[in-house]
Short mmCIF file of C-alpha atoms in Angstrom, two decimals:
data_model
loop_
_atom_site.label_atom_id
_atom_site.label_comp_id
_atom_site.label_asym_id
_atom_site.label_seq_id
_atom_site.Cartn_x
_atom_site.Cartn_y
_atom_site.Cartn_z
CA UNK A 857 19.95 4.57 3.72
CA UNK A 858 16.93 4.79 5.99
CA UNK A 859 13.87 3.61 4.14
CA UNK A 860 10.47 5.11 4.69
CA UNK A 861 6.94 3.88 4.29
CA UNK A 862 4.15 6.39 3.87
CA UNK A 863 0.59 5.13 4.09
CA UNK A 864 -2.27 7.19 2.67
CA UNK A 865 -5.72 6.32 3.95
CA UNK A 866 -9.00 7.91 2.98
CA UNK A 867 -12.36 7.67 1.33
CA UNK A 868 -12.78 6.92 -2.36
CA UNK A 869 -11.89 9.95 -4.52
CA UNK A 870 -10.30 11.78 -1.57
CA UNK A 871 -6.98 12.39 -3.35
CA UNK A 872 -4.85 9.53 -1.99
CA UNK A 873 -3.42 8.57 -5.37
CA UNK A 874 -2.88 12.17 -6.45
CA UNK A 875 -1.03 12.90 -3.22
CA UNK A 876 1.01 9.69 -3.53
CA UNK A 877 2.04 10.41 -7.14
CA UNK A 878 3.07 13.97 -6.26
CA UNK A 879 5.04 12.69 -3.29
CA UNK A 880 6.71 10.06 -5.48
CA UNK A 881 8.01 12.87 -7.71
CA UNK A 882 9.54 14.62 -4.68
CA UNK A 883 10.88 11.60 -2.79
CA UNK A 884 13.76 10.09 -4.73
CA UNK A 885 14.02 6.31 -4.92
CA UNK A 886 10.36 5.74 -4.09
CA UNK A 887 7.46 3.77 -5.51
CA UNK A 888 3.70 4.06 -5.17
CA UNK A 889 1.91 0.79 -4.44
CA UNK A 890 -1.74 1.52 -5.18
CA UNK A 891 -4.52 -0.98 -4.58
CA UNK A 892 -6.60 0.71 -7.28
CA UNK A 893 -4.04 -0.52 -9.83
CA UNK A 894 -4.32 -4.04 -8.45
CA UNK A 895 -8.13 -3.93 -8.65
CA UNK A 896 -7.94 -2.70 -12.26
CA UNK A 897 -5.48 -5.50 -13.14
CA UNK A 898 -7.77 -8.12 -11.60
CA UNK A 899 -10.87 -6.68 -13.27
CA UNK A 900 -9.11 -6.62 -16.65
CA UNK A 901 -7.39 -10.00 -16.66
CA UNK A 902 -8.83 -12.14 -13.88
CA UNK A 903 -12.45 -11.07 -13.52
CA UNK A 904 -13.68 -14.63 -13.00
CA UNK A 905 -11.39 -15.04 -9.98
CA UNK A 906 -13.00 -12.19 -8.05
CA UNK A 907 -15.03 -13.28 -5.04
CA UNK A 908 -18.76 -13.26 -5.68
CA UNK A 909 -19.41 -11.97 -2.18
CA UNK A 910 -17.33 -10.84 0.75
CA UNK A 911 -14.02 -9.03 0.74
CA UNK A 912 -11.68 -9.14 -2.23
CA UNK A 913 -9.06 -11.48 -0.80
CA UNK A 914 -7.44 -11.84 -4.23
CA UNK A 915 -6.63 -8.11 -4.31
CA UNK A 916 -5.39 -8.31 -0.72
CA UNK A 917 -3.04 -11.22 -1.55
CA UNK A 918 -1.76 -9.47 -4.70
CA UNK A 919 -1.04 -6.29 -2.75
CA UNK A 920 0.74 -8.21 0.01
CA UNK A 921 2.90 -10.01 -2.55
CA UNK A 922 3.95 -6.73 -4.16
CA UNK A 923 4.67 -5.13 -0.77
CA UNK A 924 6.67 -8.19 0.35
CA UNK A 925 8.75 -8.05 -2.83
CA UNK A 926 9.38 -4.30 -2.49
CA UNK A 927 10.39 -4.68 1.17
CA UNK A 928 12.65 -7.70 0.69
CA UNK A 929 14.15 -7.15 -2.77
CA UNK A 930 14.48 -3.39 -3.21
CA UNK A 931 15.81 -0.38 -1.34
CA UNK A 932 12.88 1.82 -2.36
CA UNK A 933 10.84 4.05 -0.08
CA UNK A 934 7.24 2.81 -0.17
CA UNK A 935 4.17 4.97 -0.63
CA UNK A 936 1.12 2.82 -0.01
CA UNK A 937 -2.29 3.93 -1.25
CA UNK A 938 -4.87 2.11 0.78
CA UNK A 939 -8.59 2.68 1.03
CA UNK A 940 -8.70 0.53 4.18
CA UNK A 941 -10.01 2.96 6.76
CA UNK A 942 -10.66 0.12 9.18
CA UNK A 943 -8.54 0.55 12.30
CA UNK A 944 -7.77 -3.17 12.56
CA UNK A 945 -6.64 -3.33 8.93
CA UNK A 946 -4.28 -0.41 9.43
CA UNK A 947 -2.97 -1.91 12.67
CA UNK A 948 -2.20 -5.15 10.82
CA UNK A 949 -0.35 -3.24 8.10
CA UNK A 950 1.67 -1.29 10.66
CA UNK A 951 2.43 -4.52 12.50
CA UNK A 952 3.82 -6.00 9.26
CA UNK A 953 6.42 -3.23 9.04
CA UNK A 954 7.09 -3.13 12.78
CA UNK A 955 7.85 -6.88 12.77
CA UNK A 956 10.44 -6.30 10.04
CA UNK A 957 12.35 -3.64 11.95
CA UNK A 958 10.62 -0.52 10.68
CA UNK A 959 9.89 1.94 13.49
CA UNK A 960 7.26 4.62 13.88
CA UNK A 961 8.61 8.14 13.80
CA UNK A 962 11.87 7.20 12.11
CA UNK A 963 10.45 5.36 9.12
CA UNK A 964 6.67 5.34 9.37
CA UNK A 965 4.43 8.24 8.44
CA UNK A 966 0.67 7.91 8.31
CA UNK A 967 -1.26 10.53 6.35
CA UNK A 968 -5.02 10.57 6.94
#
């Protein structure tokens, strides 16, 4: 089976999660990986580990761990909700999949 990764990118409250959840219902064998869930988890259980200033590297590491697990240990299609509108951040994410054999057009779809 050809696996797909769909990356939603947009401003806060722009409908990324809503779109991702609706897509998950239509795309069999898929999972939504949403950074908002990771932020909520950290804020609920590990608030004292959040960085006082600067970017939330803890959330970034948690997200990467979940994505790594999904890529390496499952056959699921991935729907990534990501508020990272920074071009370099998206390029790094695309590079991650490209380096693991995923190809644009066949398996990658970016929805802005």
